[in-house]
């Protein structure tokens, strides 16, 4: 059996903040952000939470799948910005949906999180342990940004995407993933310091810090290699792929990957202009836009690919 995506959903906060809006509160400009990244706006949570956006996205995915929450066997939430350290986001979603039969856990692989979750779902389904799984990628990254650091805060946004996957004859044909912890500090966010009556730890930097050029080099080298590996595993040529849905970090990275794979840029849809970088949420949000925009037909072969902090990367080849 394979894991097949049978429903998608997405949710962004109401507040839309354009590059010009940011230009009014910090030393930046639409020209700088747009020309280097392709980003024009992002949505930032005000009343929304990582849980509320995840639940909204999950409900849409379940409706499209024609499934009740009680039918779910498992919920996997990929996030680095859950509302609480505990309970996990997945358990909060389970509570809100009333998905009482499901087991639920969170998975932390940063911007590759949705791909790691999808590959995990595939393995559970192949093993026969579960048949109906809800996967979520959700972030409220605005709370992890240093809003006085213009080099990072302009890049990210908040949002959630979800997919329901079911056991089927057709679906995921290949899934690859990898990590390079040795280079992890090029994109990092500190945790809580060790603090108890016997020690007072040094606080780490509590916000996202990034060596942008190192991340760029990593992405343009690793993502095409990872996609090629997945295609080879699936026995599929790049020309057979209708759409490549990549993590939405930066237009220039997407263009470089298209060039290295020798595929037309039209096969690489984007949503980063309107959303910014949504980390684990970017692939499922883009997938939902493409799905609801009727850009996918039954039997189309597509590639999903994520890359980011860790460093981590992952890709999947699937039949729609
Ligand atoms: N507005 C205006 N000027 C800015 C801004 C800003 N928001 N941010 C930085 N600058 C300035 C810098 O201060 C610097 O000025 P200086 O030359 O006077 O010192 C200048 O712009 C150039 O800064 P760089 O950091 O060298 O900018 P670069 O051209 O490398 O672009 C970027 C930065 C877009 C992040 C680039 O490195 C990149 O594309 N990185 C790829 C990685 C990426 O997109 N990461 C996103 C998240 S990671 C992920 O999802 C995997």
mmCIF file of C-alpha atoms and ligand atoms in Angstrom:
data_model
loop_
_atom_site.group_PDB
_atom_site.id
_atom_site.type_symbol
_atom_site.label_atom_id
_atom_site.label_comp_id
_atom_site.label_asym_id
_atom_site.label_seq_id
_atom_site.Cartn_x
_atom_site.Cartn_y
_atom_site.Cartn_z
ATOM 1 C CA UNK A 1 0.000 0.000 0.000
ATOM 2 C CA UNK A 2 1.026 3.608 -0.628
ATOM 3 C CA UNK A 3 0.104 6.878 1.077
ATOM 4 C CA UNK A 4 -2.111 8.996 -1.170
ATOM 5 C CA UNK A 5 -3.053 12.618 -0.526
ATOM 6 C CA UNK A 6 -6.862 12.828 -0.661
ATOM 7 C CA UNK A 7 -7.493 16.278 0.812
ATOM 8 C CA UNK A 8 -5.635 19.541 1.418
ATOM 9 C CA UNK A 9 -6.277 22.736 3.344
ATOM 10 C CA UNK A 10 -4.527 25.947 4.373
ATOM 11 C CA UNK A 11 -4.970 28.968 6.591
ATOM 12 C CA UNK A 12 -3.172 32.310 6.841
ATOM 13 C CA UNK A 13 -3.697 35.062 9.423
ATOM 14 C CA UNK A 14 -5.942 37.986 8.431
ATOM 15 C CA UNK A 15 -3.279 40.677 8.843
ATOM 16 C CA UNK A 16 -1.409 41.203 5.562
ATOM 17 C CA UNK A 17 1.829 43.153 5.889
ATOM 18 C CA UNK A 18 3.369 44.384 2.625
ATOM 19 C CA UNK A 19 7.032 45.189 2.108
ATOM 20 C CA UNK A 20 6.054 48.878 2.079
ATOM 21 C CA UNK A 21 4.341 48.411 5.469
ATOM 22 C CA UNK A 22 7.655 47.073 6.819
ATOM 23 C CA UNK A 23 9.492 49.988 5.203
ATOM 24 C CA UNK A 24 7.512 52.314 7.482
ATOM 25 C CA UNK A 25 8.772 50.656 10.685
ATOM 26 C CA UNK A 26 12.353 49.616 9.780
ATOM 27 C CA UNK A 27 15.175 50.514 7.403
ATOM 28 C CA UNK A 28 14.157 48.337 4.451
ATOM 29 C CA UNK A 29 12.348 48.700 1.136
ATOM 30 C CA UNK A 30 10.065 46.841 -1.228
ATOM 31 C CA UNK A 31 12.860 46.988 -3.827
ATOM 32 C CA UNK A 32 15.430 45.291 -1.526
ATOM 33 C CA UNK A 33 13.110 42.520 -0.339
ATOM 34 C CA UNK A 34 11.418 41.842 -3.679
ATOM 35 C CA UNK A 35 14.602 41.806 -5.783
ATOM 36 C CA UNK A 36 16.501 39.465 -3.440
ATOM 37 C CA UNK A 37 13.696 37.109 -2.448
ATOM 38 C CA UNK A 38 10.526 37.543 -4.558
ATOM 39 C CA UNK A 39 8.539 38.238 -1.388
ATOM 40 C CA UNK A 40 5.970 41.062 -1.589
ATOM 41 C CA UNK A 41 3.929 40.470 1.566
ATOM 42 C CA UNK A 42 3.462 38.137 4.499
ATOM 43 C CA UNK A 43 0.575 37.440 6.900
ATOM 44 C CA UNK A 44 1.209 37.814 10.630
ATOM 45 C CA UNK A 45 -0.819 36.313 13.465
ATOM 46 C CA UNK A 46 -2.697 38.738 15.723
ATOM 47 C CA UNK A 47 -5.649 36.724 17.030
ATOM 48 C CA UNK A 48 -4.613 33.486 15.330
ATOM 49 C CA UNK A 49 -2.477 30.802 16.981
ATOM 50 C CA UNK A 50 -0.495 27.903 15.532
ATOM 51 C CA UNK A 51 -3.325 25.662 16.772
ATOM 52 C CA UNK A 52 -6.204 27.718 15.343
ATOM 53 C CA UNK A 53 -4.573 27.952 11.898
ATOM 54 C CA UNK A 54 -3.782 24.214 11.960
ATOM 55 C CA UNK A 55 -7.355 23.340 12.886
ATOM 56 C CA UNK A 56 -8.754 25.560 10.107
ATOM 57 C CA UNK A 57 -6.435 23.938 7.541
ATOM 58 C CA UNK A 58 -7.185 20.439 8.858
ATOM 59 C CA UNK A 59 -10.964 20.959 8.668
ATOM 60 C CA UNK A 60 -10.694 21.961 4.995
ATOM 61 C CA UNK A 61 -8.519 18.927 4.234
ATOM 62 C CA UNK A 62 -10.955 16.583 5.989
ATOM 63 C CA UNK A 63 -13.953 18.041 4.113
ATOM 64 C CA UNK A 64 -12.140 17.564 0.807
ATOM 65 C CA UNK A 65 -11.234 14.015 1.794
ATOM 66 C CA UNK A 66 -14.885 13.348 2.720
ATOM 67 C CA UNK A 67 -13.717 12.151 6.115
ATOM 68 C CA UNK A 68 -14.840 12.679 9.716
ATOM 69 C CA UNK A 69 -12.179 13.510 12.348
ATOM 70 C CA UNK A 70 -13.098 10.323 14.244
ATOM 71 C CA UNK A 71 -11.883 8.257 11.296
ATOM 72 C CA UNK A 72 -8.280 9.477 11.704
ATOM 73 C CA UNK A 73 -5.736 6.948 13.002
ATOM 74 C CA UNK A 74 -2.854 9.404 13.414
ATOM 75 C CA UNK A 75 -2.073 13.132 13.432
ATOM 76 C CA UNK A 76 1.490 14.314 12.734
ATOM 77 C CA UNK A 77 2.206 18.021 13.145
ATOM 78 C CA UNK A 78 5.465 19.451 11.794
ATOM 79 C CA UNK A 79 6.333 22.695 13.550
ATOM 80 C CA UNK A 80 9.034 24.626 15.394
ATOM 81 C CA UNK A 81 6.582 27.190 16.770
ATOM 82 C CA UNK A 82 3.794 25.342 18.586
ATOM 83 C CA UNK A 83 1.732 27.379 21.057
ATOM 84 C CA UNK A 84 3.053 25.372 24.007
ATOM 85 C CA UNK A 85 6.155 23.287 24.683
ATOM 86 C CA UNK A 86 3.619 20.740 25.938
ATOM 87 C CA UNK A 87 1.002 19.711 24.994
ATOM 88 C CA UNK A 88 2.221 19.110 21.450
ATOM 89 C CA UNK A 89 0.463 20.951 18.613
ATOM 90 C CA UNK A 90 -0.806 17.620 17.231
ATOM 91 C CA UNK A 91 -2.617 16.883 20.520
ATOM 92 C CA UNK A 92 -4.150 20.373 20.581
ATOM 93 C CA UNK A 93 -5.425 19.799 17.045
ATOM 94 C CA UNK A 94 -6.772 16.394 18.058
ATOM 95 C CA UNK A 95 -8.680 17.999 20.948
ATOM 96 C CA UNK A 96 -10.156 20.764 18.756
ATOM 97 C CA UNK A 97 -11.177 18.354 15.993
ATOM 98 C CA UNK A 98 -12.511 15.711 18.374
ATOM 99 C CA UNK A 99 -10.330 13.140 16.598
ATOM 100 C CA UNK A 100 -10.491 10.913 19.656
ATOM 101 C CA UNK A 101 -9.298 7.669 17.975
ATOM 102 C CA UNK A 102 -6.077 9.195 16.652
ATOM 103 C CA UNK A 103 -2.604 8.973 18.121
ATOM 104 C CA UNK A 104 -0.838 12.319 17.777
ATOM 105 C CA UNK A 105 2.732 13.554 17.859
ATOM 106 C CA UNK A 106 4.837 16.505 16.681
ATOM 107 C CA UNK A 107 7.846 16.294 14.427
ATOM 108 C CA UNK A 108 10.617 18.892 14.318
ATOM 109 C CA UNK A 109 12.537 19.131 11.052
ATOM 110 C CA UNK A 110 12.100 22.892 10.473
ATOM 111 C CA UNK A 111 11.404 23.820 6.831
ATOM 112 C CA UNK A 112 11.655 20.143 5.801
ATOM 113 C CA UNK A 113 9.109 19.137 8.452
ATOM 114 C CA UNK A 114 6.174 18.514 6.126
ATOM 115 C CA UNK A 115 8.303 16.229 3.917
ATOM 116 C CA UNK A 116 9.561 14.284 6.934
ATOM 117 C CA UNK A 117 5.935 13.974 8.127
ATOM 118 C CA UNK A 118 4.760 12.786 4.716
ATOM 119 C CA UNK A 119 7.560 10.218 4.511
ATOM 120 C CA UNK A 120 6.700 9.073 8.044
ATOM 121 C CA UNK A 121 3.039 8.680 7.083
ATOM 122 C CA UNK A 122 4.070 6.663 4.033
ATOM 123 C CA UNK A 123 6.073 4.250 6.190
ATOM 124 C CA UNK A 124 3.210 3.820 8.695
ATOM 125 C CA UNK A 125 0.811 3.109 5.837
ATOM 126 C CA UNK A 126 3.211 0.702 4.090
ATOM 127 C CA UNK A 127 3.629 -1.185 7.363
ATOM 128 C CA UNK A 128 -0.145 -1.573 7.699
ATOM 129 C CA UNK A 129 -0.180 0.087 11.126
ATOM 130 C CA UNK A 130 -2.379 3.042 10.071
ATOM 131 C CA UNK A 131 -4.661 3.822 7.120
ATOM 132 C CA UNK A 132 -5.862 7.412 7.616
ATOM 133 C CA UNK A 133 -3.390 10.093 8.655
ATOM 134 C CA UNK A 134 -3.627 13.879 9.001
ATOM 135 C CA UNK A 135 -0.363 15.742 8.369
ATOM 136 C CA UNK A 136 0.048 19.374 9.312
ATOM 137 C CA UNK A 137 2.815 21.904 8.681
ATOM 138 C CA UNK A 138 2.185 25.011 10.786
ATOM 139 C CA UNK A 139 4.214 27.945 12.048
ATOM 140 C CA UNK A 140 3.853 31.215 13.902
ATOM 141 C CA UNK A 141 7.389 32.296 13.061
ATOM 142 C CA UNK A 142 6.685 35.943 13.878
ATOM 143 C CA UNK A 143 7.279 35.105 17.544
ATOM 144 C CA UNK A 144 10.731 33.679 16.756
ATOM 145 C CA UNK A 145 11.874 36.784 14.856
ATOM 146 C CA UNK A 146 14.109 39.538 16.165
ATOM 147 C CA UNK A 147 12.087 42.459 14.781
ATOM 148 C CA UNK A 148 15.152 44.697 15.059
ATOM 149 C CA UNK A 149 17.083 42.376 12.655
ATOM 150 C CA UNK A 150 15.959 43.406 9.168
ATOM 151 C CA UNK A 151 18.046 40.675 7.543
ATOM 152 C CA UNK A 152 15.775 37.910 8.901
ATOM 153 C CA UNK A 153 12.398 39.336 9.999
ATOM 154 C CA UNK A 154 11.386 40.479 6.500
ATOM 155 C CA UNK A 155 11.676 36.921 5.141
ATOM 156 C CA UNK A 156 9.161 34.964 7.212
ATOM 157 C CA UNK A 157 5.388 34.752 7.726
ATOM 158 C CA UNK A 158 2.773 32.802 9.685
ATOM 159 C CA UNK A 159 0.390 30.127 8.395
ATOM 160 C CA UNK A 160 -0.637 26.483 8.312
ATOM 161 C CA UNK A 161 -1.256 23.797 5.714
ATOM 162 C CA UNK A 162 -2.676 20.303 6.058
ATOM 163 C CA UNK A 163 -3.113 17.124 4.045
ATOM 164 C CA UNK A 164 -5.092 13.957 4.670
ATOM 165 C CA UNK A 165 -3.357 10.823 3.415
ATOM 166 C CA UNK A 166 -4.980 7.412 3.029
ATOM 167 C CA UNK A 167 -3.814 3.905 2.181
ATOM 168 C CA UNK A 168 -4.260 3.379 -1.566
ATOM 169 C CA UNK A 169 -2.879 1.406 -4.505
ATOM 170 C CA UNK A 170 -1.468 4.640 -5.964
ATOM 171 C CA UNK A 171 0.284 7.527 -4.209
ATOM 172 C CA UNK A 172 3.844 8.116 -3.035
ATOM 173 C CA UNK A 173 6.436 6.366 -5.212
ATOM 174 C CA UNK A 174 9.602 7.560 -3.508
ATOM 175 C CA UNK A 175 10.593 9.514 -0.442
ATOM 176 C CA UNK A 176 14.115 10.581 0.474
ATOM 177 C CA UNK A 177 15.361 12.678 3.347
ATOM 178 C CA UNK A 178 18.660 13.682 4.903
ATOM 179 C CA UNK A 179 20.332 15.823 7.540
ATOM 180 C CA UNK A 180 23.683 17.494 8.192
ATOM 181 C CA UNK A 181 23.807 18.473 11.845
ATOM 182 C CA UNK A 182 27.447 19.555 11.486
ATOM 183 C CA UNK A 183 26.276 22.667 9.602
ATOM 184 C CA UNK A 184 23.280 23.294 11.866
ATOM 185 C CA UNK A 185 24.322 26.666 13.239
ATOM 186 C CA UNK A 186 24.007 28.467 9.872
ATOM 187 C CA UNK A 187 20.283 28.716 10.667
ATOM 188 C CA UNK A 188 19.542 28.605 14.374
ATOM 189 C CA UNK A 189 17.199 29.774 17.134
ATOM 190 C CA UNK A 190 18.179 29.384 20.804
ATOM 191 C CA UNK A 191 16.114 27.473 23.338
ATOM 192 C CA UNK A 192 15.514 28.081 27.011
ATOM 193 C CA UNK A 193 18.642 28.218 29.208
ATOM 194 C CA UNK A 194 19.273 25.578 31.876
ATOM 195 C CA UNK A 195 17.811 27.226 34.992
ATOM 196 C CA UNK A 196 17.223 25.551 38.375
ATOM 197 C CA UNK A 197 18.356 26.035 41.970
ATOM 198 C CA UNK A 198 21.769 24.499 41.188
ATOM 199 C CA UNK A 199 22.639 26.282 37.964
ATOM 200 C CA UNK A 200 21.981 29.513 36.132
ATOM 201 C CA UNK A 201 22.686 28.908 32.452
ATOM 202 C CA UNK A 202 23.686 31.441 29.845
ATOM 203 C CA UNK A 203 20.601 32.366 27.818
ATOM 204 C CA UNK A 204 20.991 31.456 24.138
ATOM 205 C CA UNK A 205 19.965 33.890 21.405
ATOM 206 C CA UNK A 206 16.173 33.509 21.547
ATOM 207 C CA UNK A 207 15.463 34.514 17.941
ATOM 208 C CA UNK A 208 16.209 33.140 14.478
ATOM 209 C CA UNK A 209 19.711 33.923 13.208
ATOM 210 C CA UNK A 210 20.835 32.988 9.736
ATOM 211 C CA UNK A 211 23.886 33.042 7.519
ATOM 212 C CA UNK A 212 21.817 33.713 4.389
ATOM 213 C CA UNK A 213 24.559 33.050 1.879
ATOM 214 C CA UNK A 214 25.502 29.711 3.490
ATOM 215 C CA UNK A 215 21.837 28.666 3.407
ATOM 216 C CA UNK A 216 21.628 29.713 -0.242
ATOM 217 C CA UNK A 217 24.669 27.614 -1.198
ATOM 218 C CA UNK A 218 23.346 24.611 0.757
ATOM 219 C CA UNK A 219 19.929 24.856 -0.898
ATOM 220 C CA UNK A 220 21.035 25.171 -4.520
ATOM 221 C CA UNK A 221 23.416 22.227 -4.158
ATOM 222 C CA UNK A 222 21.340 19.864 -2.006
ATOM 223 C CA UNK A 223 17.784 20.335 -3.290
ATOM 224 C CA UNK A 224 18.424 19.310 -6.939
ATOM 225 C CA UNK A 225 20.493 16.328 -5.728
ATOM 226 C CA UNK A 226 17.745 15.242 -3.341
ATOM 227 C CA UNK A 227 15.034 15.600 -6.006
ATOM 228 C CA UNK A 228 17.169 13.664 -8.519
ATOM 229 C CA UNK A 229 17.648 10.898 -5.957
ATOM 230 C CA UNK A 230 13.884 10.672 -5.347
ATOM 231 C CA UNK A 231 13.160 10.645 -9.098
ATOM 232 C CA UNK A 232 15.708 7.888 -9.640
ATOM 233 C CA UNK A 233 14.184 5.866 -6.804
ATOM 234 C CA UNK A 234 10.727 6.306 -8.368
ATOM 235 C CA UNK A 235 12.044 5.400 -11.851
ATOM 236 C CA UNK A 236 10.666 8.699 -13.134
ATOM 237 C CA UNK A 237 12.319 11.232 -15.465
ATOM 238 C CA UNK A 238 12.061 14.956 -14.574
ATOM 239 C CA UNK A 239 10.195 15.487 -17.858
ATOM 240 C CA UNK A 240 7.351 13.268 -16.553
ATOM 241 C CA UNK A 241 6.782 15.581 -13.583
ATOM 242 C CA UNK A 242 3.924 18.087 -13.974
ATOM 243 C CA UNK A 243 4.826 20.293 -11.016
ATOM 244 C CA UNK A 244 7.705 20.673 -8.578
ATOM 245 C CA UNK A 245 6.427 22.141 -5.296
ATOM 246 C CA UNK A 246 9.435 23.433 -3.369
ATOM 247 C CA UNK A 247 9.787 24.947 0.058
ATOM 248 C CA UNK A 248 9.135 28.645 -0.445
ATOM 249 C CA UNK A 249 12.255 30.339 0.936
ATOM 250 C CA UNK A 250 13.408 32.438 -1.945
ATOM 251 C CA UNK A 251 12.568 32.910 -5.648
ATOM 252 C CA UNK A 252 16.260 32.825 -6.573
ATOM 253 C CA UNK A 253 16.705 29.393 -4.951
ATOM 254 C CA UNK A 254 13.670 28.071 -6.850
ATOM 255 C CA UNK A 255 15.037 29.429 -10.149
ATOM 256 C CA UNK A 256 18.467 27.905 -9.473
ATOM 257 C CA UNK A 257 16.917 24.488 -8.728
ATOM 258 C CA UNK A 258 14.816 24.630 -11.925
ATOM 259 C CA UNK A 259 17.958 25.448 -13.917
ATOM 260 C CA UNK A 260 19.982 22.619 -12.382
ATOM 261 C CA UNK A 261 17.170 20.140 -13.061
ATOM 262 C CA UNK A 262 16.884 21.556 -16.619
ATOM 263 C CA UNK A 263 13.151 22.047 -16.163
ATOM 264 C CA UNK A 264 11.059 25.097 -17.180
ATOM 265 C CA UNK A 265 10.359 27.545 -14.354
ATOM 266 C CA UNK A 266 6.613 27.300 -15.191
ATOM 267 C CA UNK A 267 6.667 23.851 -13.531
ATOM 268 C CA UNK A 268 7.638 25.515 -10.209
ATOM 269 C CA UNK A 269 4.584 27.327 -8.839
ATOM 270 C CA UNK A 270 5.138 29.791 -5.990
ATOM 271 C CA UNK A 271 3.172 31.366 -3.172
ATOM 272 C CA UNK A 272 6.085 33.101 -1.432
ATOM 273 C CA UNK A 273 5.210 36.481 -2.984
ATOM 274 C CA UNK A 274 2.088 36.611 -0.827
ATOM 275 C CA UNK A 275 3.133 34.448 2.171
ATOM 276 C CA UNK A 276 6.883 34.852 2.686
ATOM 277 C CA UNK A 277 8.755 31.880 4.093
ATOM 278 C CA UNK A 278 6.377 29.707 6.163
ATOM 279 C CA UNK A 279 8.949 27.055 7.138
ATOM 280 C CA UNK A 280 7.111 23.732 7.676
ATOM 281 C CA UNK A 281 3.852 25.276 6.412
ATOM 282 C CA UNK A 282 5.113 26.421 3.023
ATOM 283 C CA UNK A 283 4.901 23.131 1.088
ATOM 284 C CA UNK A 284 1.367 22.190 2.280
ATOM 285 C CA UNK A 285 0.088 25.759 1.776
ATOM 286 C CA UNK A 286 1.452 25.774 -1.782
ATOM 287 C CA UNK A 287 0.043 22.283 -2.388
ATOM 288 C CA UNK A 288 -3.393 23.483 -1.267
ATOM 289 C CA UNK A 289 -3.249 26.555 -3.547
ATOM 290 C CA UNK A 290 -2.276 24.413 -6.511
ATOM 291 C CA UNK A 291 -4.935 21.811 -5.695
ATOM 292 C CA UNK A 292 -7.723 24.357 -5.197
ATOM 293 C CA UNK A 293 -6.582 26.264 -8.278
ATOM 294 C CA UNK A 294 -7.325 23.085 -10.300
ATOM 295 C CA UNK A 295 -3.725 22.828 -11.476
ATOM 296 C CA UNK A 296 -3.571 19.100 -10.704
ATOM 297 C CA UNK A 297 -5.325 16.255 -12.507
ATOM 298 C CA UNK A 298 -5.817 12.701 -11.417
ATOM 299 C CA UNK A 299 -2.661 10.688 -12.199
ATOM 300 C CA UNK A 300 -0.339 13.710 -12.504
ATOM 301 C CA UNK A 301 3.121 13.036 -11.133
ATOM 302 C CA UNK A 302 4.437 15.746 -8.826
ATOM 303 C CA UNK A 303 7.482 16.349 -6.643
ATOM 304 C CA UNK A 304 7.383 17.919 -3.180
ATOM 305 C CA UNK A 305 10.679 19.122 -1.676
ATOM 306 C CA UNK A 306 11.669 20.789 1.575
ATOM 307 C CA UNK A 307 14.987 22.074 2.957
ATOM 308 C CA UNK A 308 16.067 24.119 5.899
ATOM 309 C CA UNK A 309 17.347 24.281 9.451
ATOM 310 C CA UNK A 310 19.104 21.277 10.869
ATOM 311 C CA UNK A 311 20.326 21.252 8.177
ATOM 312 C CA UNK A 312 17.608 18.995 6.788
ATOM 313 C CA UNK A 313 16.167 18.167 3.386
ATOM 314 C CA UNK A 314 13.572 15.844 1.915
ATOM 315 C CA UNK A 315 11.707 15.094 -1.306
ATOM 316 C CA UNK A 316 8.836 12.888 -2.408
ATOM 317 C CA UNK A 317 7.595 11.786 -5.825
ATOM 318 C CA UNK A 318 3.899 11.087 -5.912
ATOM 319 C CA UNK A 319 0.999 10.427 -8.171
ATOM 320 C CA UNK A 320 -1.973 12.766 -7.620
HETATM 321 N N1 LIG B 1 16.517 45.693 3.798
HETATM 322 C C1 LIG B 1 17.516 46.448 3.309
HETATM 323 N N2 LIG B 1 18.818 46.103 3.416
HETATM 324 C C2 LIG B 1 19.085 44.939 4.029
HETATM 325 C C3 LIG B 1 18.089 44.107 4.562
HETATM 326 C C4 LIG B 1 16.744 44.528 4.424
HETATM 327 N N3 LIG B 1 15.707 43.805 4.884
HETATM 328 N N4 LIG B 1 18.667 43.017 5.121
HETATM 329 C C5 LIG B 1 19.990 43.150 4.943
HETATM 330 N N5 LIG B 1 20.247 44.310 4.289
HETATM 331 C C6 LIG B 1 21.532 44.844 3.894
HETATM 332 C C7 LIG B 1 22.667 44.335 4.737
HETATM 333 O O1 LIG B 1 22.797 45.108 5.900
HETATM 334 C C8 LIG B 1 23.846 44.478 3.806
HETATM 335 O O2 LIG B 1 24.244 45.836 3.813
HETATM 336 P P1 LIG B 1 25.807 46.214 3.765
HETATM 337 O O3 LIG B 1 26.312 45.666 2.462
HETATM 338 O O4 LIG B 1 25.784 47.703 3.835
HETATM 339 O O5 LIG B 1 26.424 45.533 4.945
HETATM 340 C C9 LIG B 1 23.232 44.200 2.432
HETATM 341 O O6 LIG B 1 21.833 44.388 2.584
HETATM 342 C C10 LIG B 1 23.533 42.819 1.911
HETATM 343 O O7 LIG B 1 23.234 41.885 2.918
HETATM 344 P P2 LIG B 1 23.385 40.353 2.663
HETATM 345 O O8 LIG B 1 22.999 39.585 3.865
HETATM 346 O O9 LIG B 1 24.739 40.102 2.056
HETATM 347 O O10 LIG B 1 22.278 40.154 1.558
HETATM 348 P P3 LIG B 1 22.184 39.052 0.456
HETATM 349 O O11 LIG B 1 22.351 39.686 -0.860
HETATM 350 O O12 LIG B 1 22.982 37.837 0.786
HETATM 351 O O13 LIG B 1 20.651 38.634 0.578
HETATM 352 C C11 LIG B 1 19.303 36.866 1.495
HETATM 353 C C12 LIG B 1 20.141 38.097 1.799
HETATM 354 C C13 LIG B 1 18.108 37.294 0.634
HETATM 355 C C14 LIG B 1 18.787 36.268 2.780
HETATM 356 C C15 LIG B 1 20.207 35.878 0.731
HETATM 357 O O14 LIG B 1 21.347 35.577 1.486
HETATM 358 C C16 LIG B 1 19.543 34.640 0.352
HETATM 359 O O15 LIG B 1 18.889 34.584 -0.657
HETATM 360 N N6 LIG B 1 19.710 33.587 1.168
HETATM 361 C C17 LIG B 1 19.093 32.311 0.899
HETATM 362 C C18 LIG B 1 18.580 31.739 2.123
HETATM 363 C C19 LIG B 1 17.184 32.174 2.443
HETATM 364 O O16 LIG B 1 16.399 32.587 1.621
HETATM 365 N N7 LIG B 1 16.868 31.950 3.682
HETATM 366 C C20 LIG B 1 15.532 32.100 4.113
HETATM 367 C C21 LIG B 1 15.224 31.253 5.252
HETATM 368 S S1 LIG B 1 16.062 29.764 5.362
HETATM 369 C C22 LIG B 1 15.123 28.532 4.761
HETATM 370 O O17 LIG B 1 13.938 28.602 4.675
HETATM 371 C C23 LIG B 1 15.793 27.315 4.344
#
